[in-house]
Amino acid sequence: MALHAFPAIPPTPPTAQTSGTAHSAPTALWLCCYLPHLPLEIFRLEDDRPAAVWVDSGGRSLIYAATTAAEKFCVRPGLPTNAALALCADLRLYRRDERMERETLEKLAEIGLGFTPWVSLDYPAALLLEIRGSLTLFGGLESLIQRLRAKLEALGHRAVLAAAPAPFPAWLMASSGLERALEESTALRSRLGDLAIARLPLEQDTVNRLAKAGLHTLRDLWRLPRDGLARRYGLAVLRQLDRAAGREKEIPRLFKSSPVFEAHQELVTETENLAHLRPVCAVLLEDLATFLRRHDAATDRLELKLSHFRRPATRLELKLRYASRDPERISMLLNERLERTPLPAAVTALSLRCDSLQPYRAHETDLFAADTPGALDWEPLLEQLQQRLGRNALRFLGTAADHRPEYAWEWNESPIGFALGKGRRPLWLLPEPQPCDPSRYRLLPERERIESGWWDGAPIRRDYCVAVSPEGARAWIYQDLDGDGEWYLHGLFA
C-alpha cells in the first residue's frame, strides 16, 4: 500500500541555532526514529523463528540481518549464506528488498506528518522529525514519543528513538541504540563521548588509523588539538566531530510525494458475495479517510478495481456530488454501485485509487438549530438516488447564458443556484406561448425588452410585461414586435 501526500505550502525550515536575545525562538529539536530491524520487518518475520536477510556483495551472498532465533545459532551479519545454513538447517533466507524498505519508510513518514509538518528521510533506516513546535500540542516530549512509538509498534515496527537539537546527533544516538533526549547543545559532547569512532561516517582506513593510535571513542578525539587532528587525519574527521557536537548547521530535506492514494488488498479466498467484499472495502476507505484527514483534504472521485482470475478487472469510478472524506458516506455510495454492478467472475483482490484531492472545507451548521424529527437530508438522499439509478436518472433545472426565455434554461446533473438577473422572470414557462388579450389583464410597470438570437437563425424582438389576470394570477405576457404585434401569454409566477 502506498500513501502519498496532498501538496501543500512547505513549512518554514526550523532554526538550527538560537540568537542571543532574551526573546529568541527556541532551538530546533529533532527526533530520530531509527528502525534497526526494517529489513526483517518488511517480510513480517517473527523473532522466535530462525530467518535472515541476505545481500549480494562482490559476487558473494552475505547475511545482512537476522532474527533473534537465528542469532542463537551464531548467524550474524557478514556471514556467508552457505555457512549460515550449515549452522542452522531450518534457516529461512530472504533477499534484501531496498525498494520495499523505501516504500515502508515513506508510509511511516506519512505517520510522522501527524506529529509535525517537517519530516525527512535523509538518514538511512530512519525518520527525522522536527518536533519543537509540537511539544505543547502533544503534552511534552515524553508523551509525544510514547504516542509515536505506539503507532509504529501497531504497524509491526520496533524503533529506537532519540532527540537532540541537531539531526545528526539524534541519528547518531538512535543508530547506536541510545534512547536519550538532549534538548541543549551543550550536553552533546559529554553524553556522546563514549560512542565509538566507528559510528561516524568515516572512511574505514581513517577509522583503522585512529584505532592504531589508541583513539577509539569520540571523547578521545575531542581531547586532541583540532589543528593537529586535521593535519594527521584530514578535515573530514573535524567535520564529523562538529556534526556530532551540533555545531554544524544542517537542515534535512523535507519529505514530499505525489498527491495520490493507492491501496491494495488480496482476499483470502475468491468470492462473488458482496457481503464478503464490504468489510474489505470498509478497511480501504478507512485508510483513505486517514490519508485525507492527515493532509486536510477531501475527494470527489475515486476508483475501485476488482481483480478476477484470468479475466479483465472490473473498474468502478465513483463520483461524488461534493468533495468529502467521510468513510461512512463514501461506503454507502460505493455499496450502491456494487449492488448494481454485475461481476463476470469471482473477485480475488480489491484496489482503491484516489488522485482527485481538494482542500477540505467543513460544512457550515447552525449552532442553535434544533433537529427536526422526520426532516430529510436532501444532499445524501439525492446522491444515493444518483448512485442507485444512475447519474442521468436525476436531472436538475439550471440557467443558461441566453437572453431568450426558451433557451435560458437547461438540465444539469447537480442542482445549482439560479441567477435571474435584474428583471423578474417566472420559473413556470408554458410549452408554447399562447395568444392572449392584453385588455383583460392589469399591466404592472415591470417591463423588459428582449432583442436577441439574430446570429443563430432564431431572432426575437419582444416587449415583456408582468400582468395580473382576471383570476388574480400574476402572468408574464409579451408583444411580438417582429410579427403582427400580437400579445402572448408566456409564463406564470408562483
XYZ file of C-alpha atoms in Angstrom:
494
model
C 0.000 0.000 0.000
C 1.384 3.376 -0.968
C 0.146 6.535 0.525
C 1.075 9.851 -0.917
C 0.805 13.279 0.440
C -1.522 16.131 -0.617
C 0.560 19.060 -1.912
C 0.794 21.991 0.493
C 2.955 25.053 1.125
C 6.203 23.736 2.653
C 6.625 24.661 6.306
C 9.237 27.187 7.280
C 12.599 25.476 7.888
C 13.326 25.146 11.608
C 16.063 27.322 13.015
C 19.224 25.474 13.880
C 20.578 27.944 16.450
C 19.119 30.458 18.871
C 20.069 34.093 18.868
C 21.411 35.824 21.911
C 18.272 37.859 22.668
C 16.009 37.048 25.572
C 13.008 36.619 23.300
C 14.701 34.493 20.601
C 12.999 31.425 19.182
C 13.904 28.143 20.891
C 16.420 25.814 19.290
C 15.028 23.192 16.955
C 14.523 19.740 18.444
C 14.950 16.750 16.158
C 13.528 13.321 16.956
C 15.104 10.363 15.166
C 13.140 7.114 14.815
C 15.728 4.529 13.852
C 14.439 1.178 12.596
C 17.246 -1.374 13.093
C 15.048 -4.332 12.105
C 13.472 -2.777 8.995
C 14.972 -5.314 6.504
C 13.346 -8.105 8.549
C 10.095 -6.301 9.378
C 9.085 -5.761 5.761
C 8.881 -9.566 5.421
C 6.946 -9.793 8.718
C 9.481 -12.237 10.146
C 8.961 -13.351 13.713
C 11.850 -13.274 16.179
C 11.181 -16.767 17.516
C 11.827 -18.363 14.109
C 15.281 -18.553 12.508
C 15.297 -16.300 9.454
C 17.711 -13.877 7.834
C 18.002 -11.321 5.045
C 20.972 -11.582 2.682
C 22.632 -9.270 0.151
C 24.890 -9.766 -2.829
C 28.308 -8.259 -2.063
C 31.023 -8.635 -4.676
C 29.524 -11.825 -6.031
C 29.140 -13.337 -2.561
C 25.863 -13.865 -0.682
C 26.256 -12.458 2.822
C 23.874 -12.239 5.762
C 22.642 -8.669 6.206
C 20.244 -9.073 9.166
C 18.999 -11.981 11.266
C 16.208 -12.645 13.746
C 16.897 -13.330 17.422
C 16.251 -17.052 16.909
C 18.814 -17.124 14.085
C 21.389 -15.277 16.188
C 21.190 -18.089 18.754
C 22.735 -20.293 16.078
C 25.551 -17.728 15.645
C 24.063 -16.394 12.410
C 25.456 -12.854 12.237
C 25.634 -10.066 9.621
C 28.548 -10.598 7.245
C 28.408 -14.384 7.454
C 28.192 -16.196 4.083
C 24.766 -17.722 3.491
C 26.169 -21.245 2.978
C 27.907 -21.027 6.353
C 24.676 -19.746 7.914
C 22.756 -22.718 6.508
C 25.417 -25.039 7.861
C 24.876 -23.570 11.333
C 21.066 -23.657 11.088
C 19.466 -26.038 8.619
C 15.983 -24.573 9.237
C 17.132 -21.049 8.434
C 14.812 -19.188 6.037
C 16.611 -16.762 3.745
C 15.156 -13.632 2.085
C 16.918 -11.332 -0.339
C 17.012 -7.729 0.826
C 14.361 -5.566 -0.865
C 15.535 -1.953 -0.731
C 12.568 -0.736 -2.775
C 10.121 -2.167 -0.254
C 12.156 -0.663 2.595
C 11.906 2.760 0.965
C 8.161 2.388 0.423
C 7.761 1.387 4.074
C 9.726 4.438 5.200
C 7.538 6.668 3.040
C 4.447 5.139 4.600
C 5.879 5.758 8.073
C 6.737 9.310 7.043
C 3.007 9.800 6.475
C 2.505 8.723 10.096
C 5.129 11.264 11.130
C 3.201 14.037 9.375
C 0.535 13.555 12.030
C 3.027 14.899 14.582
C 4.886 17.603 12.675
C 4.887 19.108 9.156
C 8.670 18.664 8.919
C 9.638 15.029 8.272
C 12.807 13.904 6.498
C 14.119 10.596 5.144
C 17.687 11.786 4.586
C 19.232 9.310 7.040
C 19.281 5.546 6.379
C 16.610 3.377 8.039
C 15.297 6.346 9.975
C 12.684 9.081 10.188
C 13.701 12.556 11.292
C 11.006 14.799 12.770
C 11.434 18.408 13.877
C 9.119 18.438 16.926
C 9.878 21.626 18.860
C 6.630 23.260 17.775
C 4.604 20.102 18.508
C 5.569 19.566 22.144
C 2.770 21.681 23.623
C 0.174 20.088 21.354
C 1.104 16.551 22.451
C 1.713 17.263 26.116
C 5.503 17.305 26.133
C 8.369 15.288 24.701
C 7.748 12.080 26.650
C 4.079 11.970 25.682
C 4.873 12.603 22.009
C 7.495 9.840 21.967
C 5.108 7.349 23.577
C 2.345 8.102 21.075
C 4.701 7.849 18.103
C 6.187 4.600 19.417
C 2.689 3.144 19.868
C 1.783 3.943 16.245
C 4.987 2.345 14.954
C 4.510 -0.779 17.076
C 0.916 -1.088 15.859
C 2.347 -1.402 12.337
C 4.871 -4.030 13.451
C 7.980 -1.826 13.735
C 10.381 -1.587 16.672
C 12.154 1.750 16.765
C 14.930 3.352 18.769
C 14.003 6.986 19.440
C 16.431 9.742 20.381
C 16.105 13.527 20.411
C 18.750 16.231 20.021
C 18.990 19.883 18.933
C 20.522 18.803 15.590
C 19.641 15.991 13.157
C 22.984 14.186 13.069
C 23.497 13.673 16.826
C 19.887 12.500 17.087
C 20.531 9.891 14.383
C 23.923 9.028 15.891
C 22.369 8.203 19.257
C 19.418 6.299 17.818
C 21.530 4.239 15.389
C 23.852 3.391 18.299
C 20.943 2.116 20.369
C 20.938 5.050 22.808
C 17.434 6.248 23.665
C 18.196 9.685 25.017
C 16.573 13.105 24.822
C 19.032 16.003 24.883
C 17.422 19.393 24.425
C 20.577 21.512 24.884
C 23.569 21.526 22.529
C 25.966 21.961 25.459
C 25.134 18.444 26.689
C 26.025 16.650 23.446
C 29.800 16.295 23.964
C 29.527 14.860 27.456
C 26.666 12.458 26.602
C 28.106 11.245 23.289
C 31.720 10.944 24.398
C 31.572 7.153 24.928
C 30.360 6.416 21.405
C 32.793 4.523 19.209
C 34.521 6.417 16.417
C 33.350 3.675 14.055
C 29.806 5.061 14.427
C 30.849 8.162 12.461
C 30.501 8.046 8.647
C 34.267 7.984 8.029
C 36.436 6.012 5.624
C 37.346 2.621 7.095
C 41.020 3.376 6.510
C 40.722 6.504 8.666
C 38.973 4.539 11.436
C 41.759 1.922 11.367
C 44.487 4.563 11.590
C 42.755 6.184 14.565
C 42.424 2.798 16.281
C 46.158 2.100 15.817
C 46.859 5.415 17.547
C 44.745 4.308 20.522
C 41.769 6.521 19.648
C 38.506 4.581 19.966
C 35.783 6.972 21.260
C 34.578 10.454 20.396
C 35.893 11.687 23.748
C 39.361 10.605 22.698
C 39.119 12.825 19.627
C 37.617 15.820 21.435
C 40.605 15.844 23.827
C 43.086 16.327 20.959
C 44.077 19.673 19.404
C 41.962 20.365 16.356
C 44.777 21.589 14.117
C 46.921 18.521 14.764
C 43.945 16.205 14.266
C 43.180 17.853 10.925
C 46.816 17.622 9.725
C 47.139 13.916 10.521
C 43.676 12.587 9.669
C 42.078 15.181 7.407
C 39.280 17.756 7.694
C 36.587 15.077 7.329
C 37.229 13.979 10.916
C 36.743 17.531 12.232
C 33.569 17.953 10.223
C 32.037 14.770 11.628
C 33.017 15.804 15.168
C 31.358 19.202 14.667
C 28.224 17.496 13.359
C 28.138 15.228 16.416
C 28.521 18.240 18.720
C 25.705 20.108 16.960
C 28.000 22.871 15.751
C 27.295 22.444 12.052
C 24.061 23.964 10.788
C 22.096 21.293 8.941
C 18.503 21.237 7.695
C 17.429 17.879 6.204
C 15.297 17.827 3.090
C 11.542 17.905 3.560
C 9.737 14.668 2.699
C 7.482 15.145 -0.335
C 5.464 12.832 -2.549
C 2.823 12.992 -5.271
C -0.813 13.520 -4.154
C -2.061 10.018 -4.896
C -3.619 7.429 -2.595
C -3.339 3.785 -3.580
C -4.283 0.745 -1.519
C -4.473 -2.936 -2.421
C -5.951 -5.856 -0.508
C -5.762 -9.517 -1.513
C -8.725 -11.692 -0.499
C -8.171 -14.884 1.471
C -10.499 -16.737 -0.893
C -12.107 -15.571 -4.118
C -15.761 -14.654 -3.743
C -18.765 -13.215 -5.564
C -20.632 -12.497 -2.330
C -20.890 -8.757 -1.766
C -21.276 -9.334 1.969
C -17.669 -10.573 1.979
C -16.426 -7.608 -0.064
C -17.973 -4.853 2.054
C -15.656 -5.302 5.098
C -12.596 -5.171 2.830
C -13.919 -2.011 1.151
C -14.544 -0.508 4.589
C -10.891 -1.072 5.586
C -9.640 0.544 2.364
C -11.961 3.519 2.838
C -10.803 3.980 6.439
C -7.224 4.128 5.166
C -8.326 6.691 2.574
C -10.096 8.765 5.244
C -6.966 8.692 7.438
C -4.881 9.829 4.477
C -7.289 12.672 3.697
C -7.539 13.825 7.320
C -3.770 13.791 7.700
C -3.426 16.163 4.752
C -6.561 18.203 5.427
C -8.031 17.160 2.084
C -11.217 15.736 0.607
C -12.051 13.939 -2.631
C -14.895 13.948 -5.127
C -13.789 10.971 -7.236
C -12.169 7.589 -6.634
C -11.748 4.298 -8.474
C -12.250 0.776 -7.141
C -10.735 -2.103 -9.119
C -11.981 -5.653 -8.553
C -9.494 -8.246 -9.819
C -10.543 -11.624 -11.239
C -8.622 -14.777 -12.074
C -7.677 -14.792 -15.779
C -10.227 -12.093 -16.590
C -10.028 -8.323 -17.033
C -10.562 -6.400 -13.828
C -13.885 -4.721 -13.107
C -13.428 -0.976 -12.591
C -15.896 1.240 -10.736
C -15.486 5.011 -10.805
C -17.369 6.710 -8.000
C -18.157 10.405 -8.447
C -19.434 12.429 -5.514
C -21.675 15.458 -5.811
C -19.404 17.339 -3.420
C -15.962 16.537 -2.030
C -15.920 14.538 1.205
C -13.674 12.480 3.454
C -16.414 10.753 5.437
C -15.804 6.975 5.104
C -19.392 6.102 6.049
C -20.849 8.302 3.329
C -18.425 7.060 0.682
C -19.003 3.453 1.791
C -22.784 3.825 1.435
C -22.446 5.181 -2.112
C -19.890 2.557 -3.062
C -22.191 -0.208 -1.836
C -24.983 1.185 -4.009
C -22.725 0.902 -7.049
C -21.519 -2.585 -6.137
C -25.051 -3.914 -5.771
C -25.861 -2.806 -9.304
C -22.622 -3.895 -10.968
C -22.603 -7.398 -12.491
C -19.402 -9.324 -11.733
C -18.092 -11.505 -14.588
C -16.264 -13.806 -12.143
C -15.272 -14.200 -8.522
C -13.188 -11.386 -7.010
C -9.623 -12.158 -5.907
C -8.399 -8.698 -4.806
C -9.541 -5.106 -4.343
C -7.582 -1.973 -5.225
C -8.569 1.589 -4.331
C -7.058 4.632 -6.035
C -7.741 8.324 -5.481
C -5.912 11.099 -7.329
C -8.567 13.825 -7.165
C -7.800 15.733 -3.969
C -9.210 19.079 -2.909
C -8.705 21.256 0.173
C -11.147 20.177 2.873
C -13.931 22.630 3.720
C -16.148 21.898 6.692
C -19.881 22.334 6.104
C -21.419 25.257 7.941
C -24.074 24.415 10.524
C -26.314 26.463 12.784
C -25.070 26.244 16.368
C -28.554 26.815 17.803
C -30.570 24.900 15.207
C -32.664 22.069 16.626
C -33.048 18.826 14.721
C -36.494 18.484 13.235
C -37.921 14.947 13.586
C -38.576 13.388 10.227
C -36.635 16.034 8.315
C -34.763 14.777 5.244
C -31.146 15.496 4.481
C -31.544 16.199 0.782
C -27.874 16.090 -0.232
C -27.240 12.451 0.844
C -30.676 11.440 -0.483
C -30.064 12.894 -3.940
C -26.561 11.449 -4.043
C -27.796 7.994 -3.053
C -30.511 8.129 -5.735
C -27.928 9.076 -8.354
C -25.716 6.133 -7.426
C -28.690 3.746 -7.361
C -30.453 4.916 -10.531
C -27.538 6.374 -12.466
C -26.259 9.931 -12.747
C -28.543 10.650 -15.724
C -31.670 9.411 -13.947
C -31.956 12.630 -11.908
C -31.870 15.981 -13.642
C -31.998 19.464 -12.173
C -33.102 22.725 -13.709
C -30.387 25.283 -14.293
C -29.810 28.516 -16.162
C -28.032 29.020 -19.495
C -26.267 32.091 -20.870
C -29.042 33.231 -23.233
C -31.488 36.142 -23.021
C -34.247 34.285 -24.899
C -36.572 32.647 -22.326
C -36.919 29.445 -24.375
C -33.143 28.917 -24.302
C -32.300 30.395 -20.900
C -32.577 27.107 -19.002
C -31.021 23.632 -19.244
C -30.848 20.291 -17.451
C -27.926 19.662 -15.089
C -26.672 16.615 -13.187
C -26.470 18.669 -9.986
C -28.670 21.439 -8.622
C -27.226 24.901 -8.987
C -28.376 28.308 -7.881
C -30.414 30.472 -10.240
C -29.226 33.875 -11.405
C -32.349 35.549 -12.755
C -30.782 38.895 -13.499
C -32.239 42.312 -12.795
C -35.666 41.696 -14.308
C -38.246 39.347 -12.827
C -38.918 36.182 -14.784
C -41.207 33.288 -13.881
C -39.852 29.774 -13.387
C -43.028 28.325 -14.938
C -42.979 28.802 -18.705
C -45.682 27.403 -20.963
C -44.549 24.773 -23.519
C -45.613 27.201 -26.264
C -46.661 30.882 -25.901
C -50.467 31.239 -26.154
C -52.250 34.214 -27.755
C -53.968 36.451 -25.203
C -55.997 39.687 -24.989
C -53.956 42.336 -23.117
C -57.156 44.291 -22.317
C -58.200 41.514 -19.932
C -55.007 41.947 -17.875
C -53.936 44.688 -15.493
C -50.440 45.627 -16.639
C -47.837 46.364 -13.979
C -44.917 48.751 -14.503
C -42.347 45.926 -14.690
C -41.224 45.799 -18.343
C -38.384 44.083 -20.265
C -37.443 44.271 -23.952
C -35.588 41.294 -25.442
C -33.834 41.537 -28.812
C -31.586 38.546 -29.390
C -30.837 35.470 -31.492
C -30.040 37.093 -34.816
C -26.808 35.047 -35.078
C -28.362 31.554 -34.999
C -31.473 31.891 -37.155
C -33.994 32.249 -34.300
C -34.223 36.034 -33.734
C -36.816 37.583 -31.424
C -37.921 41.156 -30.615
C -40.409 41.233 -27.750
C -41.709 43.573 -25.060
C -42.477 41.608 -21.871
C -44.821 42.786 -19.115
C -45.833 41.496 -15.727
C -49.628 41.446 -15.620
C -52.466 40.354 -13.335
C -55.133 38.105 -14.878
C -58.880 38.420 -14.075
C -58.450 35.435 -11.720
C -55.712 37.256 -9.783
C -52.752 35.238 -11.114
C -49.536 37.061 -11.962
C -48.653 36.364 -15.571
C -45.781 37.108 -17.942
C -47.048 38.362 -21.301
C -45.279 39.898 -24.275
C -45.951 41.730 -27.531
C -44.254 40.347 -30.641
C -42.529 43.321 -32.296
C -41.322 41.372 -35.341
C -44.718 39.943 -36.298
C -48.161 41.456 -36.338
C -47.830 42.991 -32.884
C -49.985 40.323 -31.215
C -49.782 39.593 -27.468
C -48.916 36.211 -25.996
C -49.015 34.578 -22.573
C -45.579 33.012 -21.954
C -45.426 32.145 -18.233
C -46.945 32.299 -14.764
C -45.429 33.387 -11.479
C -45.846 31.114 -8.468
